[in-house]
Amino acid sequence: MTNKSEVETRSLMQRMEAVKQEITRHLEDGVIPFWLKGIDTEYGGYLTCFDENGVPTEDTDKYIVTQTRMIWGMSRFYREYPENKELLLAARQGVEFYIKHFWDTEYGGWFWKTNRKGELLDDGKVTYGQSFSIYALAEYTHATGDPIGQEYAEKTFDLMQKYCTDTVRGGYYENLERDWQVSSPGFHAGDRKSLDIHMHIMEAFTTLALVSKKEIHRRKLKESIEIILRYMVNAEIGCGLNQFDLDFKPIPAINIRRTWNAERETGEVIDEPMDTTSYGHNVELAWLLSYAGEVLNNKEEYLEITKKLVDHALRYGVDLEIGGVYRDGPHVGEPLVKDKEWWQNCESLVGFLNAFQQSGDEKYLNTFENLWDFCKENFINHEVGEWYQLLDKNGNILVSDLGNPWKAVYHTGRALLESKLRLERLVKSLI
Amino acid sequence: MTNKSEVETRSLMQRMEAVKQEITRHLEDGVIPFWLKGIDTEYGGYLTCFDENGVPTEDTDKYIVTQTRMIWGMSRFYREYPENKELLLAARQGVEFYIKHFWDTEYGGWFWKTNRKGELLDDGKVTYGQSFSIYALAEYTHATGDPIGQEYAEKTFDLMQKYCTDTVRGGYYENLERDWQVSSPGFHAGDRKSLDIHMHIMEAFTTLALVSKKEIHRRKLKESIEIILRYMVNAEIGCGLNQFDLDFKPIPAINIRRTWNAERETGEVIDEPMDTTSYGHNVELAWLLSYAGEVLNNKEEYLEITKKLVDHALRYGVDLEIGGVYRDGPHVGEPLVKDKEWWQNCESLVGFLNAFQQSGDEKYLNTFENLWDFCKENFINHEVGEWYQLLDKNGNILVSDLGNPWKAVYHTGRALLESKLRLERLVKSLI
């Protein structure tokens, strides 16, 4: 960006500053206040299911994924806005509820689901949930200084190393029972590995390594990256694969209890070719990987693959006409599912901005801006302050929930905060 | 053995009974009393270095390998001879010394070496030593009922899962520093894996699983077997390979600090072809694998490979003329090093007898008997009660130590006890 004219530079700064202000306003006046209302003042923890108007739905059960995503969000926002003590209280009471009701005092590790009061409904041990616990609890200590988060995060890490690692082939078992036995094959998926869950392991270990600074956390973070890059990504094409057998052989995706189209009660094969890939997931992987590299002080190492991942999404996954990012498609060629889902679009915001930061190539910034415009106009319920779940290609709402057992504040709040911080840094670098 | 005449059966019984009596006498009147004298009554633990006459040498340092091998032996013999309280006391004081001086209260895990008083000389964390700690301490609880052994064995297992597993490729890192960082490459061998150390992991997990009965110990035992059979054994030829890179690619053996020709201070390449194999190690692997299968209730699964390993040793490794088992040689063809070392011969006794138990084929029993005759005449210092370390092809003594930092009671005492028990079972089955 050095050989720009002063006029060009000023115009670039103004563009970024303008988006930053919109995003910051939506974060501070929309998303954060919306989710602060999710605190369950009666029983503790968070209520996370809301209809399109932000009215709580009948589903008051508490799920590991959304409880941890809320703890993560309240903590992360408190780190950004330390004057807002409401965030601190929101995080702290969430941690208290979570440890009291989700921690298995007999076998260790975190349960899958309780009812609103915290009474156990599903005692499964899913690596996905253990990872999000690490992510949330390490962030809680990072933000607040309260050591209990890191203490439980490290305990969870140790249990994962003991019970979830596959010491024959590498990688982690993903689906386990309460006593940490690996689940049966098929729908219970004890015989499968996935990019999704290994990416969230990497994400969790990044925050843990950042907070603990311990060599073992850094080492296992590095290894989690190597698992992904060795076995789970097509580096030539620049996209991720979905499901694998234990030997990392890519296999057709099936529905999986609890985590993958979990509402269906069978292991049926999904009607899509084996080689579909999720554009938004790939871009999420790209920026999470960049960030992991930053924490490990070897950011340069992943520049090539992260660029490949983002370029693939840019080539196939972005709707240049209407805006937004499609759900998924084949490794090469036209997208298969042109619906637009909130989380892929959130993650793509961060991913394209990250690509711009790394390369200075304005095509990524343009993509980011267009995407933000699409999100602003289609995804966000501005009156209430959160995003709808699913749109069709043209931006019409297909699923209007603002909150459900998987959503919470994680993708939206994180994307907004990441975008805000990155834009601030970019503008500063131009001054 | 069902279609034998009564006369043949009686003769077989008599042969086995006769050997059993010789072996039992040597165990009870030779090996056990010899090593009971190894107790360090002044400082605790064991003195393990003895010259050819059984006189203690100047080396009074205490090494993880021989301290644990002594704990294992005293415990295992006590389980066999519960009326002998001397064995119980010998084991107990060894455990006390070991926990007091070898356990790292800061980082966890076991140091490599202390002086006689227990003052630290080498703080390295070697997976080999951690495994022998598990083997010894689990056996101690098995034999005595004192829970402290299992408690530390399980702690060690947990630390190994946290710090030693390679979550990218499977298997275990073998050489680590005090704080559990993986050692540097080359002579410090942080970049290598070996059959030797993975076999002793399997051996340790077998006893731990037997004692704890915990699913996780059984699972990781199964996985340790799979690591060995997948990556470290040539199943077609029936022999093991030695050293590997982290990806399990076989590579030429080098000397390795602490564990492999450790007395040499460099990482020099040993002047032998990459594909040498140790006959005695292969036979040891065979019977340890059979036993692991017994503990896992899936003994049948390993019948084919264990037979291959034993047949390979029988074909190439046994000296049919003079007797005894050679040190090593190529995968196929004439042995390279025709010296005869105590431990390969000990392990071959058990291995050939195990093969006879599994198959009923008398060629294995004959080999066992001939081997025992060779050992009796050449290896054993009958006056003192232990075995010399190394003989040449013709049975002349090359290294006459009865005890050194690696030897102790483990190979000799275990081979004798295993042979005794197996012969008893065989004789009983013929009655």
PDB file of N, CA, C and O in Angstrom, chain B residues 218 221-222 225 289-303 358:
ATOM      1  N   ARG B 218      -6.884 -50.524  28.825  1.00  0.00           N
ATOM      2  CA  ARG B 218      -7.057 -51.584  27.822  1.00  0.00           C
ATOM      3  C   ARG B 218      -7.028 -50.978  26.410  1.00  0.00           C
ATOM      4  O   ARG B 218      -6.426 -51.539  25.499  1.00  0.00           O
ATOM      5  N   LEU B 221      -3.562 -49.997  25.492  1.00  0.00           N
ATOM      6  CA  LEU B 221      -2.786 -51.224  25.254  1.00  0.00           C
ATOM      7  C   LEU B 221      -3.046 -51.734  23.845  1.00  0.00           C
ATOM      8  O   LEU B 221      -2.118 -52.037  23.093  1.00  0.00           O
ATOM      9  N   LYS B 222      -4.329 -51.812  23.495  1.00  0.00           N
ATOM     10  CA  LYS B 222      -4.690 -52.248  22.137  1.00  0.00           C
ATOM     11  C   LYS B 222      -4.026 -51.351  21.098  1.00  0.00           C
ATOM     12  O   LYS B 222      -3.506 -51.814  20.083  1.00  0.00           O
ATOM     13  N   ILE B 225      -0.342 -52.018  20.625  1.00  0.00           N
ATOM     14  CA  ILE B 225      -0.140 -53.214  19.782  1.00  0.00           C
ATOM     15  C   ILE B 225      -0.298 -52.835  18.315  1.00  0.00           C
ATOM     16  O   ILE B 225       0.496 -53.233  17.459  1.00  0.00           O
ATOM     17  N   LEU B 289       3.314 -60.160  23.249  1.00  0.00           N
ATOM     18  CA  LEU B 289       2.098 -59.907  22.469  1.00  0.00           C
ATOM     19  C   LEU B 289       1.035 -60.972  22.756  1.00  0.00           C
ATOM     20  O   LEU B 289      -0.151 -60.654  22.916  1.00  0.00           O
ATOM     21  N   SER B 290       1.461 -62.218  22.844  1.00  0.00           N
ATOM     22  CA  SER B 290       0.525 -63.287  23.221  1.00  0.00           C
ATOM     23  C   SER B 290      -0.105 -62.974  24.577  1.00  0.00           C
ATOM     24  O   SER B 290      -1.308 -63.139  24.774  1.00  0.00           O
ATOM     25  N   TYR B 291       0.743 -62.537  25.495  1.00  0.00           N
ATOM     26  CA  TYR B 291       0.260 -62.283  26.845  1.00  0.00           C
ATOM     27  C   TYR B 291      -0.687 -61.080  26.866  1.00  0.00           C
ATOM     28  O   TYR B 291      -1.733 -61.100  27.533  1.00  0.00           O
ATOM     29  N   ALA B 292      -0.337 -60.040  26.111  1.00  0.00           N
ATOM     30  CA  ALA B 292      -1.226 -58.876  26.007  1.00  0.00           C
ATOM     31  C   ALA B 292      -2.579 -59.319  25.449  1.00  0.00           C
ATOM     32  O   ALA B 292      -3.633 -58.894  25.932  1.00  0.00           O
ATOM     33  N   GLY B 293      -2.544 -60.192  24.447  1.00  0.00           N
ATOM     34  CA  GLY B 293      -3.776 -60.730  23.871  1.00  0.00           C
ATOM     35  C   GLY B 293      -4.598 -61.484  24.911  1.00  0.00           C
ATOM     36  O   GLY B 293      -5.831 -61.415  24.926  1.00  0.00           O
ATOM     37  N   GLU B 294      -3.914 -62.198  25.787  1.00  0.00           N
ATOM     38  CA  GLU B 294      -4.600 -62.926  26.862  1.00  0.00           C
ATOM     39  C   GLU B 294      -5.321 -61.941  27.775  1.00  0.00           C
ATOM     40  O   GLU B 294      -6.481 -62.130  28.119  1.00  0.00           O
ATOM     41  N   VAL B 295      -4.622 -60.878  28.144  1.00  0.00           N
ATOM     42  CA  VAL B 295      -5.208 -59.873  29.044  1.00  0.00           C
ATOM     43  C   VAL B 295      -6.393 -59.178  28.360  1.00  0.00           C
ATOM     44  O   VAL B 295      -7.379 -58.842  28.996  1.00  0.00           O
ATOM     45  N   LEU B 296      -6.298 -59.022  27.045  1.00  0.00           N
ATOM     46  CA  LEU B 296      -7.372 -58.354  26.296  1.00  0.00           C
ATOM     47  C   LEU B 296      -8.462 -59.323  25.837  1.00  0.00           C
ATOM     48  O   LEU B 296      -9.416 -58.912  25.166  1.00  0.00           O
ATOM     49  N   ASN B 297      -8.304 -60.589  26.157  1.00  0.00           N
ATOM     50  CA  ASN B 297      -9.247 -61.614  25.683  1.00  0.00           C
ATOM     51  C   ASN B 297      -9.350 -61.685  24.168  1.00  0.00           C
ATOM     52  O   ASN B 297     -10.424 -61.956  23.627  1.00  0.00           O
ATOM     53  N   ASN B 298      -8.277 -61.389  23.490  1.00  0.00           N
ATOM     54  CA  ASN B 298      -8.313 -61.584  22.035  1.00  0.00           C
ATOM     55  C   ASN B 298      -7.011 -62.224  21.536  1.00  0.00           C
ATOM     56  O   ASN B 298      -6.441 -61.820  20.537  1.00  0.00           O
ATOM     57  N   LYS B 299      -6.594 -63.222  22.284  1.00  0.00           N
ATOM     58  CA  LYS B 299      -5.335 -63.930  22.044  1.00  0.00           C
ATOM     59  C   LYS B 299      -5.215 -64.453  20.611  1.00  0.00           C
ATOM     60  O   LYS B 299      -4.153 -64.366  19.985  1.00  0.00           O
ATOM     61  N   GLU B 300      -6.329 -64.987  20.106  1.00  0.00           N
ATOM     62  CA  GLU B 300      -6.323 -65.606  18.773  1.00  0.00           C
ATOM     63  C   GLU B 300      -5.838 -64.631  17.704  1.00  0.00           C
ATOM     64  O   GLU B 300      -5.233 -65.031  16.725  1.00  0.00           O
ATOM     65  N   GLU B 301      -6.125 -63.363  17.929  1.00  0.00           N
ATOM     66  CA  GLU B 301      -5.838 -62.362  16.913  1.00  0.00           C
ATOM     67  C   GLU B 301      -4.355 -62.293  16.546  1.00  0.00           C
ATOM     68  O   GLU B 301      -4.002 -61.872  15.451  1.00  0.00           O
ATOM     69  N   TYR B 302      -3.506 -62.667  17.480  1.00  0.00           N
ATOM     70  CA  TYR B 302      -2.070 -62.470  17.250  1.00  0.00           C
ATOM     71  C   TYR B 302      -1.333 -63.777  16.984  1.00  0.00           C
ATOM     72  O   TYR B 302      -0.109 -63.793  16.911  1.00  0.00           O
ATOM     73  N   LEU B 303      -2.082 -64.862  16.851  1.00  0.00           N
ATOM     74  CA  LEU B 303      -1.442 -66.173  16.646  1.00  0.00           C
ATOM     75  C   LEU B 303      -0.539 -66.177  15.419  1.00  0.00           C
ATOM     76  O   LEU B 303       0.579 -66.690  15.462  1.00  0.00           O
ATOM     77  N   GLN B 358       1.150 -72.733  22.214  1.00  0.00           N
ATOM     78  CA  GLN B 358       0.122 -72.300  21.261  1.00  0.00           C
ATOM     79  C   GLN B 358      -0.130 -73.320  20.169  1.00  0.00           C
ATOM     80  O   GLN B 358      -1.242 -73.436  19.662  1.00  0.00           O
TER      81      GLN B 358
END
